[in-house]
mmCIF file of C-alpha atoms in Angstrom:
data_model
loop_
_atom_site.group_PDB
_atom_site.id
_atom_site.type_symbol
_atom_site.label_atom_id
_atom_site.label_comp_id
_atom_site.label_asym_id
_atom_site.label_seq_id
_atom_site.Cartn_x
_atom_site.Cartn_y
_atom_site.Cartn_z
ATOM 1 C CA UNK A 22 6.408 93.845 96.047
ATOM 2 C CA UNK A 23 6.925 94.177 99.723
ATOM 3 C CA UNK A 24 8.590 90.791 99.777
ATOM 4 C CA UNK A 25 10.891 91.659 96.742
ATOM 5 C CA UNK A 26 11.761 94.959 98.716
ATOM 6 C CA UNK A 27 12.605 93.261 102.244
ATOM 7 C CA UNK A 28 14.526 90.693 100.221
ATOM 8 C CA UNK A 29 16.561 93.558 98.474
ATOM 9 C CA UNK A 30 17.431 95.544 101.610
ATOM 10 C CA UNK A 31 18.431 92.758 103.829
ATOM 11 C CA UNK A 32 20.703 91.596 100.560
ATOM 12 C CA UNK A 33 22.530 95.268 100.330
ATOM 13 C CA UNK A 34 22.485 94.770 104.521
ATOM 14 C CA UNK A 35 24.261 91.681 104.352
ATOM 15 C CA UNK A 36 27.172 92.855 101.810
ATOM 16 C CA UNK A 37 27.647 96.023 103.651
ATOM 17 C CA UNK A 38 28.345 94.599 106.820
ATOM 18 C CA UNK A 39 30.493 91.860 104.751
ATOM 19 C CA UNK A 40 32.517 94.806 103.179
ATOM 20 C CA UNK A 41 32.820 96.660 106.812
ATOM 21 C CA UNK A 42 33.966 93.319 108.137
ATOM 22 C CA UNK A 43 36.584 93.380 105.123
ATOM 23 C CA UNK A 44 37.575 96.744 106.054
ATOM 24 C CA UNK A 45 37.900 96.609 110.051
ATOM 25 C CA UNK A 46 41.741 96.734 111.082
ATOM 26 C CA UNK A 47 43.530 93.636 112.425
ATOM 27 C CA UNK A 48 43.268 92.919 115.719
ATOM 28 C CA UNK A 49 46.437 94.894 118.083
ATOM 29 C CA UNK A 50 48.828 92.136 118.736
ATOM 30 C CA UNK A 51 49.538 91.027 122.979
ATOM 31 C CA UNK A 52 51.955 91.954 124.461
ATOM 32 C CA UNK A 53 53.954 89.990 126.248
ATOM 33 C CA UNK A 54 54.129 90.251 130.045
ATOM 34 C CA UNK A 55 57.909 91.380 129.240
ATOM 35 C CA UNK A 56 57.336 93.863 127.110
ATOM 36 C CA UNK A 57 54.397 95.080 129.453
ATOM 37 C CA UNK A 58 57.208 95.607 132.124
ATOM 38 C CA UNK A 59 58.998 98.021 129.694
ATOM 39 C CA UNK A 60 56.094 99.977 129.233
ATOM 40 C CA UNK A 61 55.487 100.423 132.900
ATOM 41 C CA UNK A 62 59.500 100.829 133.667
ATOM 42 C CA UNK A 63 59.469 103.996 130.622
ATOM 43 C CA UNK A 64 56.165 105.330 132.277
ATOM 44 C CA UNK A 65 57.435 105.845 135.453
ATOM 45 C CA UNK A 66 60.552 107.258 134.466
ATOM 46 C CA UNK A 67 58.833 110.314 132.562
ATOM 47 C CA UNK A 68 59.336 111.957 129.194
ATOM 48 C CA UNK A 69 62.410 113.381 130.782
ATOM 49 C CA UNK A 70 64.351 110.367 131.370
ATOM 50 C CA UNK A 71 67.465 109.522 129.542
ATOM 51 C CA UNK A 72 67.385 105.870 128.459
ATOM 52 C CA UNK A 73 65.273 103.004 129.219
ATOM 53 C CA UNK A 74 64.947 100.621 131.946
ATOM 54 C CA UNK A 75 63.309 97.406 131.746
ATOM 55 C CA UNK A 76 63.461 94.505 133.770
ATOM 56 C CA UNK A 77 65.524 91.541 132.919
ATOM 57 C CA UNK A 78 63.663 87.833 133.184
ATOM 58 C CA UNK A 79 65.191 85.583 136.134
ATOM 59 C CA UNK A 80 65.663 82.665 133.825
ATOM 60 C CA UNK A 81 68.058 84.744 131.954
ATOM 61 C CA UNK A 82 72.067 84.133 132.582
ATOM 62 C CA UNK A 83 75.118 87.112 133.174
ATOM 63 C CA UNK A 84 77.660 86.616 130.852
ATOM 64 C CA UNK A 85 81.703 87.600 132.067
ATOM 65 C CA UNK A 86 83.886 88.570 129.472
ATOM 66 C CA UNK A 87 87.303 88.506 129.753
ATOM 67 C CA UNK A 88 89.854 91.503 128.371
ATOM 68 C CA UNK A 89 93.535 91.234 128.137
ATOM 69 C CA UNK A 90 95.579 93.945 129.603
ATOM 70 C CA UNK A 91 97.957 95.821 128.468
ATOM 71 C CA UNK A 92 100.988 98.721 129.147
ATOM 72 C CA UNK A 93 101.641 101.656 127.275
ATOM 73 C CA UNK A 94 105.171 102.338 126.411
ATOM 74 C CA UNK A 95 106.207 105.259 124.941
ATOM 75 C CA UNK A 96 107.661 105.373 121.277
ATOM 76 C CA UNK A 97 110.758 106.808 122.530
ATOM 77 C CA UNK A 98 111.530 104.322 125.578
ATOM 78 C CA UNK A 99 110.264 101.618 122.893
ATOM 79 C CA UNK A 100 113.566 102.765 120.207
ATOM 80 C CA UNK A 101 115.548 103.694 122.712
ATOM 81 C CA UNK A 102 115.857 99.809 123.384
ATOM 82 C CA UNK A 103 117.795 99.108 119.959
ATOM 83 C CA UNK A 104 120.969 98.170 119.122
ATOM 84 C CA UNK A 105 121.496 98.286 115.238
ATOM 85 C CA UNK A 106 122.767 100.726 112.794
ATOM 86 C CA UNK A 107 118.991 100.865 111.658
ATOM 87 C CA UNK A 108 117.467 100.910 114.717
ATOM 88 C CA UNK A 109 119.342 104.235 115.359
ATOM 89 C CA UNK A 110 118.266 105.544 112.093
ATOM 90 C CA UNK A 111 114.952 105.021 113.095
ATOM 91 C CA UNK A 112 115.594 106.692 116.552
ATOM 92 C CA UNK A 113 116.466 109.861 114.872
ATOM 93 C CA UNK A 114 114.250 110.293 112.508
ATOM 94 C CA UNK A 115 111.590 110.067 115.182
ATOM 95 C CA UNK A 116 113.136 111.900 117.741
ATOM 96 C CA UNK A 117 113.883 114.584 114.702
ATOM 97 C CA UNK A 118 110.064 114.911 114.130
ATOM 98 C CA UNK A 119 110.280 112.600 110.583
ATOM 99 C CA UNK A 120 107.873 110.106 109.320
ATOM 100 C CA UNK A 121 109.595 106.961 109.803
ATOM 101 C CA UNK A 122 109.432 105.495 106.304
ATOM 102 C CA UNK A 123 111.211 102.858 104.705
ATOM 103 C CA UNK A 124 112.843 105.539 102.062
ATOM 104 C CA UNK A 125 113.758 107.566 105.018
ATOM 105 C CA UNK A 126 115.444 104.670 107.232
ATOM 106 C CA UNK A 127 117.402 103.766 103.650
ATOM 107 C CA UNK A 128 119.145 107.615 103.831
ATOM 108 C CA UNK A 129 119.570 107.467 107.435
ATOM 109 C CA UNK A 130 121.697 104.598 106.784
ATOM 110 C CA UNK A 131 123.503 105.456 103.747
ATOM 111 C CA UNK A 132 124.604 108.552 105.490
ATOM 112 C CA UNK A 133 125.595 106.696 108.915
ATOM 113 C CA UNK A 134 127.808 104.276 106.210
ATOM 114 C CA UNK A 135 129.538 107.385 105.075
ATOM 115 C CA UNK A 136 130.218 108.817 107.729
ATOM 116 C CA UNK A 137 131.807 105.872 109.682
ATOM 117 C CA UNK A 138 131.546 102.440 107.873
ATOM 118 C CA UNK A 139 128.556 99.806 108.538
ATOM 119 C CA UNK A 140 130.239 97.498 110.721
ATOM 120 C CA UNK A 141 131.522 100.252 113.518
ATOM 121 C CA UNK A 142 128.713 103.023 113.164
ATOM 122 C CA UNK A 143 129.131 103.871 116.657
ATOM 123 C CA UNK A 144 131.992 104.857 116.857
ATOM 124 C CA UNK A 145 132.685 107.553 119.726
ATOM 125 C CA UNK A 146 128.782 107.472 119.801
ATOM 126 C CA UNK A 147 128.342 109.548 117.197
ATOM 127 C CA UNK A 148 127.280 107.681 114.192
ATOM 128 C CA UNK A 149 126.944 110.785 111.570
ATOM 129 C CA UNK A 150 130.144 112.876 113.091
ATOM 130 C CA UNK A 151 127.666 115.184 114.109
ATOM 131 C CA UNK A 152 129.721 118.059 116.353
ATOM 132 C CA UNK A 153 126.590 119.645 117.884
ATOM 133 C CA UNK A 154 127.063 119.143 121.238
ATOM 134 C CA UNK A 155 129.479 116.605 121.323
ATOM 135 C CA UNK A 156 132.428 118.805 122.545
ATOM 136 C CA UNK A 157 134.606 118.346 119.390
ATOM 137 C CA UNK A 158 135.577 120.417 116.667
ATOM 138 C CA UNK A 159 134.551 118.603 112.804
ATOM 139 C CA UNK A 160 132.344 116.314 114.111
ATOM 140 C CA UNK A 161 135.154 114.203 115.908
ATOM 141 C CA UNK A 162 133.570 114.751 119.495
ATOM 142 C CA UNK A 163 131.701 112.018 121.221
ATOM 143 C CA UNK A 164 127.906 111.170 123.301
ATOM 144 C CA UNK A 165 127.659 109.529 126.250
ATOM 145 C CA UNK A 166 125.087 107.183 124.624
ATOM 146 C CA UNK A 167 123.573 106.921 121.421
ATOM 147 C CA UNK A 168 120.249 108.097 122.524
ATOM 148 C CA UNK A 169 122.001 111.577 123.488
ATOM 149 C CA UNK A 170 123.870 111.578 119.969
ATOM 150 C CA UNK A 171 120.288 110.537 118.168
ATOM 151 C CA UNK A 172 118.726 113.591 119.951
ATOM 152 C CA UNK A 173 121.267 116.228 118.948
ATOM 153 C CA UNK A 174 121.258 115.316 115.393
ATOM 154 C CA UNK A 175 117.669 116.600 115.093
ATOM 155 C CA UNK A 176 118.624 119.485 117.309
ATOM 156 C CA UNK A 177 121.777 120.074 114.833
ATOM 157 C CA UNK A 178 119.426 120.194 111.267
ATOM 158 C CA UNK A 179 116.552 121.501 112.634
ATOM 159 C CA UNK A 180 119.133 124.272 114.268
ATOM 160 C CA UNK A 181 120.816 125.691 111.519
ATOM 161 C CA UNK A 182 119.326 126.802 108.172
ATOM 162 C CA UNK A 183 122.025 125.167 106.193
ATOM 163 C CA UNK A 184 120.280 121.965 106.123
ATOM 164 C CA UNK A 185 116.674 122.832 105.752
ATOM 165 C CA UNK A 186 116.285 121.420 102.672
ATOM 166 C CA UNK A 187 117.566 118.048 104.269
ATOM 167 C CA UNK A 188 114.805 118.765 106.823
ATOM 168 C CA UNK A 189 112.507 119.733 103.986
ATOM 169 C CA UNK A 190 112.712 116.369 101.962
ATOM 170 C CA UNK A 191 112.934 114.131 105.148
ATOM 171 C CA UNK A 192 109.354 115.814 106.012
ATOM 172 C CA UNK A 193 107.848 114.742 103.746
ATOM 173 C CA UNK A 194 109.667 111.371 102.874
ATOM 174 C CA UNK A 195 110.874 112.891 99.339
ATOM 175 C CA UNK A 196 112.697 109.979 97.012
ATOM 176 C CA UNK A 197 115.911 109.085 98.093
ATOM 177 C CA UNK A 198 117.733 110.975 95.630
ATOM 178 C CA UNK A 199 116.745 114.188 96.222
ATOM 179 C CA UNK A 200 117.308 114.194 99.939
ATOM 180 C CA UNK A 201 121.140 112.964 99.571
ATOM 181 C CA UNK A 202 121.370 115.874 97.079
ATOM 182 C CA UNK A 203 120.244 118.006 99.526
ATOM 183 C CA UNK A 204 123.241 116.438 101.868
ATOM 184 C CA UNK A 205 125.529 116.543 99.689
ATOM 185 C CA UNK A 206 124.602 120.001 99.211
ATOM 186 C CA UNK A 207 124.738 120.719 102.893
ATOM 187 C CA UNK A 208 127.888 122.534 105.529
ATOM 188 C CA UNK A 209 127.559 119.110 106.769
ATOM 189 C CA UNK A 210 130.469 117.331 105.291
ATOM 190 C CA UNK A 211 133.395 119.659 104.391
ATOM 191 C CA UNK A 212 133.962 117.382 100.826
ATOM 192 C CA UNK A 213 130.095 117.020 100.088
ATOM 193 C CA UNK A 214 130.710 114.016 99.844
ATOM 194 C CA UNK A 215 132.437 114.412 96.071
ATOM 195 C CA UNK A 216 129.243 115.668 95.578
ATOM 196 C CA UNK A 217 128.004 112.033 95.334
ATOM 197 C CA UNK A 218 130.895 110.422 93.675
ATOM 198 C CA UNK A 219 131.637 109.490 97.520
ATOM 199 C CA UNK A 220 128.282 107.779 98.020
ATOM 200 C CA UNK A 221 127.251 104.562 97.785
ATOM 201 C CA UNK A 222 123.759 103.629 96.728
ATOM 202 C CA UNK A 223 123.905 99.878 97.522
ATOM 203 C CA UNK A 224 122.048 97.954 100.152
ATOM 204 C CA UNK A 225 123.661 98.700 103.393
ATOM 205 C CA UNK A 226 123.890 95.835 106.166
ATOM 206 C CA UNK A 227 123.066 95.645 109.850
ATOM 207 C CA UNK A 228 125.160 95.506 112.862
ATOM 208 C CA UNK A 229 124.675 95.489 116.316
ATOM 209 C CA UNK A 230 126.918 98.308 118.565
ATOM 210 C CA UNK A 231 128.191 96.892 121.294
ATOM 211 C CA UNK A 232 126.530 96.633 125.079
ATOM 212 C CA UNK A 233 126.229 99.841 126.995
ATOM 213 C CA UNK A 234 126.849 101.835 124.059
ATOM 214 C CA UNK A 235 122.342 102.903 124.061
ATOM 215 C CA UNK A 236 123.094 103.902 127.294
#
């Protein structure tokens, strides 16, 4: 009986430590001696330190890294470089405060074509006839340079309320239609253009104003 006893507890002995053994935790993994030198760097820091500092091995190479350079140019001095019919459409719808768009350049244009033909837009410097500023009664007076006779076309339908619904659909890049209606509408051109019997919808082509003429 003692036997059988002995022989019973050392049995239940033996699968208790097995099943302790079976539930110890792994072992903590080493650290390296590089991640050692982190710890130590963040300890001596303190909990108030921003960032981390660590060591870096000497075995380890820099790296350059090259960045191109660049110099900022200004939208206006940028446009104010053109020299076509839609390059000064462009230039005034920017300068006018409008969102550049494609429908908005196609207006522009129309209107410059009506007011004095494709192929010499620039005439007197004043593509659109425009006489704010420009020193002549009915829109006949002239700029000194195309960039001065961009400029006072915004100045000229931002300026007087007649043409705030030009304004209006330019602002927000409205279909084409409706913003030549609003033109056509306008004190802008004395004949309103025949109230669009005078305008032509068709594709209008480029030209180039001769030198000096941007100023």
């Amino acid at each position: 009986m003692v036997r059988t006893a002995l022989s019973v507890i050392a049995g239940a002995t033996v699968v208790g430590f097995a099943a302790l053994t079976a539930l110890a935790p792994p072992p903590l993994p080493v650290e390296s001696p590089f991640e050692q030198e982190i710890e130590v760097a963040q300890a001596a820091a303190g909990p108030d330190s921003v960032g981390q500092t660590f060591t870096v091995p000497g075995g380890v190479a820099g790296a350059s890294v090259a960045r191109d350079s660049y110099d900022a140019v200004s939208g206006l001095q940028n446009l104010s470089k053109g020299s076509t019919n839609r390059d000064w459409a462009v230039l005034v719808l920017y300068m006018a405060g409008f969102p550049t768009s494609e429908s908005n350049i196609t207006v522009m244009m129309r209107w410059m074509r009506q007011e004095n033909g494709p192929d010499d837009w620039w005439l007197r410097n004043n593509p659109l006839n425009n006489g704010w500023g420009s020193g002549g009664g009915s829109g006949l007076g002239s700029y000194d340079t195309l960039v001065t006779a961009a400029a006072n076309v915004g100045n000229a339908l931002h300026g007087n309320p007649g043409y705030s619904a030009i304004v209006a659909g330019f602002s927000t890049s409205a279909p084409t239609g409706q913003i030549e209606a609003a033109i056509w509408a306008s004190p802008w051109a004395t004949s309103h253009y025949g109230n669009g019997s005078h305008w032509s919808q068709s594709p209008v082509p480029v030209y180039a104003s001769p030198p000096g003429t941007w100023g």
